[in-house]
């Protein structure tokens, strides 16, 4: 019987005939931690007296969650991580370098890789056909030391995509609808594997958004095959040599199949305090918004910023509504400057943050007060995530976010002129 | 045999409920961080919990972030095990990696404040308050071995590798 993408990659990297349900030990092609999980990872590494990294050139530390450091405590965590990088020779992406998952996609991973990160959104790299998953600090510390880890080979759910997005609808709306329909634990321990004739029309930016949020349905990975879109992306990133076609076998065995017709989707918003708590953006008209945040590993890419700029050209933010943008990487920031998007957005009232996580996790650069509401393009709206536990976080696409900037209340992007 | 009181929570307790991201600046100061355990689910929890007590959740306990600080502050609070109907994947692995047992069982019948007795070897929960008896599923061998060694780091120190 044929294999799913997950079974194929884990077979390749474990040297076993890996089938759903098996437990295997797989070699890891890239392992990383970021600045809020890194210090504990390093302490676990030190607690194990591991001394040396298995592969310093495949081990990375990213400074993105609280960078530049907002206070003394985090500054000293950064210092601790820099010291470790100097001692071990691992890769380091210091402040302003951008969000780990975006950098992994841009320049560090390729189809068929196994990637482990001390961050739950490590799944983002599944867009390139990498078996990429988040783990905690102990697991990652052991991968630092051994260059391998154990996995239970996941069952796969096939997501078959048809049709094409209508105006105002984006990949974010697709993934919010998917999570809304299967629930926040609808794919726990499973792989989501995307396929179908509509896949061609999902750009790499779309795929990264979708794979990123696979974990919000509990999935271990969100996998895309490596196809023409992947090849074009890698060529664009000047990494054409990293491309190899990679797909599941025709007779692979899936636990279930879900069909998504892109044409039927509408701009969608997740309401507080759960990602699966979705509603059409139009139904939420009248919900006042104090802050709009466009950025994060979910929607901080050039296409997202371009979409916002197109909607906001010549417009102004609503006086009640603060508007924050954080590009996911320096490459994106520079491209957005060259294309004139940043000028358009600043003229519309945007505050531009350095490449990084910014307001996403309530540490700095846009922390919410009690009673405030934020429309964010991030992936999580859990209670307390962006500051006060009495704040309200709504999740939507960059188009919905930009429309909301103009009106100051949740707005379907199709309803702005 | 583990004995203690049940602290009951609902479905979908996230890592932000357990230890909010806004306290990330305390992650290298664990005693301070631990004071905020479960704060956004029950602000008084850290003052009420006693050594040996249990956290009892509903479905999808621990969803969200990969922060190992979540099971770590629960362990530091003295909690002897987490019982839930289902547990998010990363949290599950993290808890076991710290030597904190996670038991999957039908927790609907357990009420807040119930006195529980858990027998890890037999796989049973006895709710002394209600008289109900429950069983929980077995862990895969690799996780059981890690738990028995007190966590992943001591396990790797002992064996030098994963033993399947
Ligand atoms: S942008 Fe948000 S979700 Fe993404 S890695 Fe940063 S904190 Fe996590």
Tab-separated table of N, CA, C and O in Angstrom, chain A residues 156-199:
chain	number	residue	atom	x	y	z
A	156	UNK	N	-3.175	10.469	8.635
A	156	UNK	CA	-3.337	11.691	7.854
A	156	UNK	C	-4.790	11.921	7.469
A	156	UNK	O	-5.515	10.980	7.141
A	157	UNK	N	-5.173	13.181	7.509
A	157	UNK	CA	-6.472	13.607	7.003
A	157	UNK	C	-6.199	14.354	5.701
A	157	UNK	O	-5.377	15.276	5.684
A	158	UNK	N	-6.842	13.930	4.632
A	158	UNK	CA	-6.625	14.577	3.337
A	158	UNK	C	-7.581	15.758	3.202
A	158	UNK	O	-8.783	15.617	3.397
A	159	UNK	N	-7.020	16.919	2.895
A	159	UNK	CA	-7.852	18.097	2.651
A	159	UNK	C	-7.790	18.379	1.155
A	159	UNK	O	-6.731	18.745	0.632
A	160	UNK	N	-8.892	18.170	0.484
A	160	UNK	CA	-8.903	18.305	-0.961
A	160	UNK	C	-9.526	19.653	-1.346
A	160	UNK	O	-10.655	19.954	-0.987
A	161	UNK	N	-8.725	20.451	-2.074
A	161	UNK	CA	-9.112	21.821	-2.370
A	161	UNK	C	-9.534	21.945	-3.828
A	161	UNK	O	-8.830	21.470	-4.725
A	162	UNK	N	-10.684	22.575	-4.060
A	162	UNK	CA	-11.140	22.843	-5.430
A	162	UNK	C	-11.546	24.314	-5.550
A	162	UNK	O	-11.665	25.007	-4.544
A	163	UNK	N	-11.772	24.757	-6.772
A	163	UNK	CA	-12.284	26.111	-6.998
A	163	UNK	C	-11.216	27.174	-6.874
A	163	UNK	O	-10.020	26.878	-6.876
A	164	UNK	N	-11.650	28.436	-6.783
A	164	UNK	CA	-10.686	29.512	-6.541
A	164	UNK	C	-11.304	30.609	-5.682
A	164	UNK	O	-12.523	30.771	-5.645
A	165	UNK	N	-10.429	31.344	-4.975
A	165	UNK	CA	-10.917	32.392	-4.071
A	165	UNK	C	-11.677	33.451	-4.851
A	165	UNK	O	-11.242	33.876	-5.919
A	166	UNK	N	-12.772	33.932	-4.299
A	166	UNK	CA	-13.439	35.096	-4.872
A	166	UNK	C	-12.816	36.367	-4.278
A	166	UNK	O	-12.079	36.316	-3.299
A	167	UNK	N	-13.181	37.485	-4.836
A	167	UNK	CA	-12.617	38.766	-4.404
A	167	UNK	C	-12.792	38.956	-2.880
A	167	UNK	O	-13.872	38.675	-2.344
A	168	UNK	N	-11.746	39.418	-2.246
A	168	UNK	CA	-11.834	39.705	-0.814
A	168	UNK	C	-11.607	38.494	0.090
A	168	UNK	O	-11.593	38.627	1.308
A	169	UNK	N	-11.443	37.311	-0.499
A	169	UNK	CA	-11.270	36.087	0.299
A	169	UNK	C	-9.814	35.639	0.213
A	169	UNK	O	-9.201	35.710	-0.848
A	170	UNK	N	-9.253	35.212	1.335
A	170	UNK	CA	-7.839	34.865	1.376
A	170	UNK	C	-7.629	33.498	2.052
A	170	UNK	O	-8.555	32.907	2.601
A	171	UNK	N	-6.361	33.040	2.028
A	171	UNK	CA	-6.012	31.751	2.637
A	171	UNK	C	-6.425	31.702	4.112
A	171	UNK	O	-6.802	30.657	4.636
A	172	UNK	N	-6.352	32.835	4.789
A	172	UNK	CA	-6.730	32.884	6.199
A	172	UNK	C	-8.185	32.461	6.377
A	172	UNK	O	-8.534	31.775	7.341
A	173	UNK	N	-9.036	32.875	5.433
A	173	UNK	CA	-10.456	32.519	5.524
A	173	UNK	C	-10.628	31.007	5.353
A	173	UNK	O	-11.447	30.381	6.017
A	174	UNK	N	-9.815	30.435	4.462
A	174	UNK	CA	-9.853	28.978	4.278
A	174	UNK	C	-9.522	28.270	5.588
A	174	UNK	O	-10.269	27.412	6.067
A	175	UNK	N	-8.412	28.657	6.176
A	175	UNK	CA	-7.950	27.889	7.343
A	175	UNK	C	-8.851	28.144	8.559
A	175	UNK	O	-9.114	27.232	9.346
A	176	UNK	N	-9.387	29.357	8.679
A	176	UNK	CA	-10.335	29.598	9.787
A	176	UNK	C	-11.582	28.721	9.609
A	176	UNK	O	-12.102	28.162	10.576
A	177	UNK	N	-12.050	28.604	8.367
A	177	UNK	CA	-13.218	27.751	8.129
A	177	UNK	C	-12.915	26.283	8.413
A	177	UNK	O	-13.756	25.564	8.959
A	178	UNK	N	-11.718	25.862	8.026
A	178	UNK	CA	-11.331	24.473	8.286
A	178	UNK	C	-11.323	24.193	9.792
A	178	UNK	O	-11.897	23.201	10.263
A	179	UNK	N	-10.702	25.088	10.557
A	179	UNK	CA	-10.634	24.888	12.011
A	179	UNK	C	-12.032	24.997	12.618
A	179	UNK	O	-12.403	24.223	13.503
A	180	UNK	N	-12.805	25.938	12.121
A	180	UNK	CA	-14.173	26.076	12.604
A	180	UNK	C	-14.983	24.806	12.387
A	180	UNK	O	-15.810	24.429	13.226
A	181	UNK	N	-14.714	24.120	11.273
A	181	UNK	CA	-15.542	22.942	11.012
A	181	UNK	C	-15.035	21.691	11.733
A	181	UNK	O	-15.835	20.885	12.177
A	182	UNK	N	-13.716	21.535	11.881
A	182	UNK	CA	-13.261	20.304	12.569
A	182	UNK	C	-12.981	20.536	14.054
A	182	UNK	O	-12.863	19.579	14.814
A	183	UNK	N	-12.867	21.810	14.471
A	183	UNK	CA	-12.673	22.108	15.887
A	183	UNK	C	-11.207	22.182	16.273
A	183	UNK	O	-10.329	21.709	15.543
A	184	UNK	N	-10.957	22.766	17.452
A	184	UNK	CA	-9.588	23.009	17.908
A	184	UNK	C	-8.845	21.714	18.220
A	184	UNK	O	-7.628	21.714	18.371
A	185	UNK	N	-9.584	20.594	18.315
A	185	UNK	CA	-8.881	19.318	18.500
A	185	UNK	C	-9.250	18.333	17.395
A	185	UNK	O	-9.045	17.133	17.521
A	186	UNK	N	-9.755	18.876	16.288
A	186	UNK	CA	-10.221	18.022	15.189
A	186	UNK	C	-9.128	17.214	14.521
A	186	UNK	O	-9.412	16.249	13.822
A	187	UNK	N	-7.875	17.627	14.701
A	187	UNK	CA	-6.783	16.900	14.047
A	187	UNK	C	-5.682	16.547	15.048
A	187	UNK	O	-4.539	16.325	14.663
A	188	UNK	N	-6.006	16.466	16.336
A	188	UNK	CA	-4.981	16.203	17.347
A	188	UNK	C	-4.217	14.908	17.026
A	188	UNK	O	-4.835	13.889	16.743
A	189	UNK	N	-2.909	15.000	17.092
A	189	UNK	CA	-1.952	13.908	16.789
A	189	UNK	C	-1.906	13.538	15.309
A	189	UNK	O	-1.181	12.637	14.904
A	190	UNK	N	-2.688	14.216	14.456
A	190	UNK	CA	-2.787	13.812	13.052
A	190	UNK	C	-1.978	14.742	12.159
A	190	UNK	O	-1.609	15.842	12.537
A	191	UNK	N	-1.791	14.281	10.911
A	191	UNK	CA	-1.257	15.158	9.871
A	191	UNK	C	-2.418	15.645	9.028
A	191	UNK	O	-3.318	14.873	8.710
A	192	UNK	N	-2.403	16.927	8.695
A	192	UNK	CA	-3.323	17.433	7.673
A	192	UNK	C	-2.509	17.448	6.381
A	192	UNK	O	-1.425	18.033	6.341
A	193	UNK	N	-3.013	16.777	5.353
A	193	UNK	CA	-2.287	16.762	4.082
A	193	UNK	C	-3.156	17.401	3.001
A	193	UNK	O	-4.269	16.953	2.760
A	194	UNK	N	-2.632	18.453	2.384
A	194	UNK	CA	-3.425	19.217	1.423
A	194	UNK	C	-3.183	18.701	0.017
A	194	UNK	O	-2.060	18.359	-0.355
A	195	UNK	N	-4.269	18.627	-0.758
A	195	UNK	CA	-4.175	18.171	-2.139
A	195	UNK	C	-5.363	18.697	-2.925
A	195	UNK	O	-6.064	19.601	-2.473
A	196	UNK	N	-5.587	18.122	-4.100
A	196	UNK	CA	-6.740	18.519	-4.899
A	196	UNK	C	-6.359	19.472	-6.009
A	196	UNK	O	-5.292	20.084	-5.981
A	197	UNK	N	-7.269	19.596	-6.994
A	197	UNK	CA	-6.915	20.377	-8.198
A	197	UNK	C	-6.782	21.869	-7.908
A	197	UNK	O	-6.172	22.600	-8.682
A	198	UNK	N	-7.316	22.338	-6.791
A	198	UNK	CA	-7.232	23.768	-6.478
A	198	UNK	C	-5.889	24.177	-5.882
A	198	UNK	O	-5.605	25.367	-5.705
A	199	UNK	N	-5.053	23.185	-5.580
A	199	UNK	CA	-3.773	23.455	-4.911
A	199	UNK	C	-2.887	24.398	-5.725
A	199	UNK	O	-2.196	25.251	-5.178
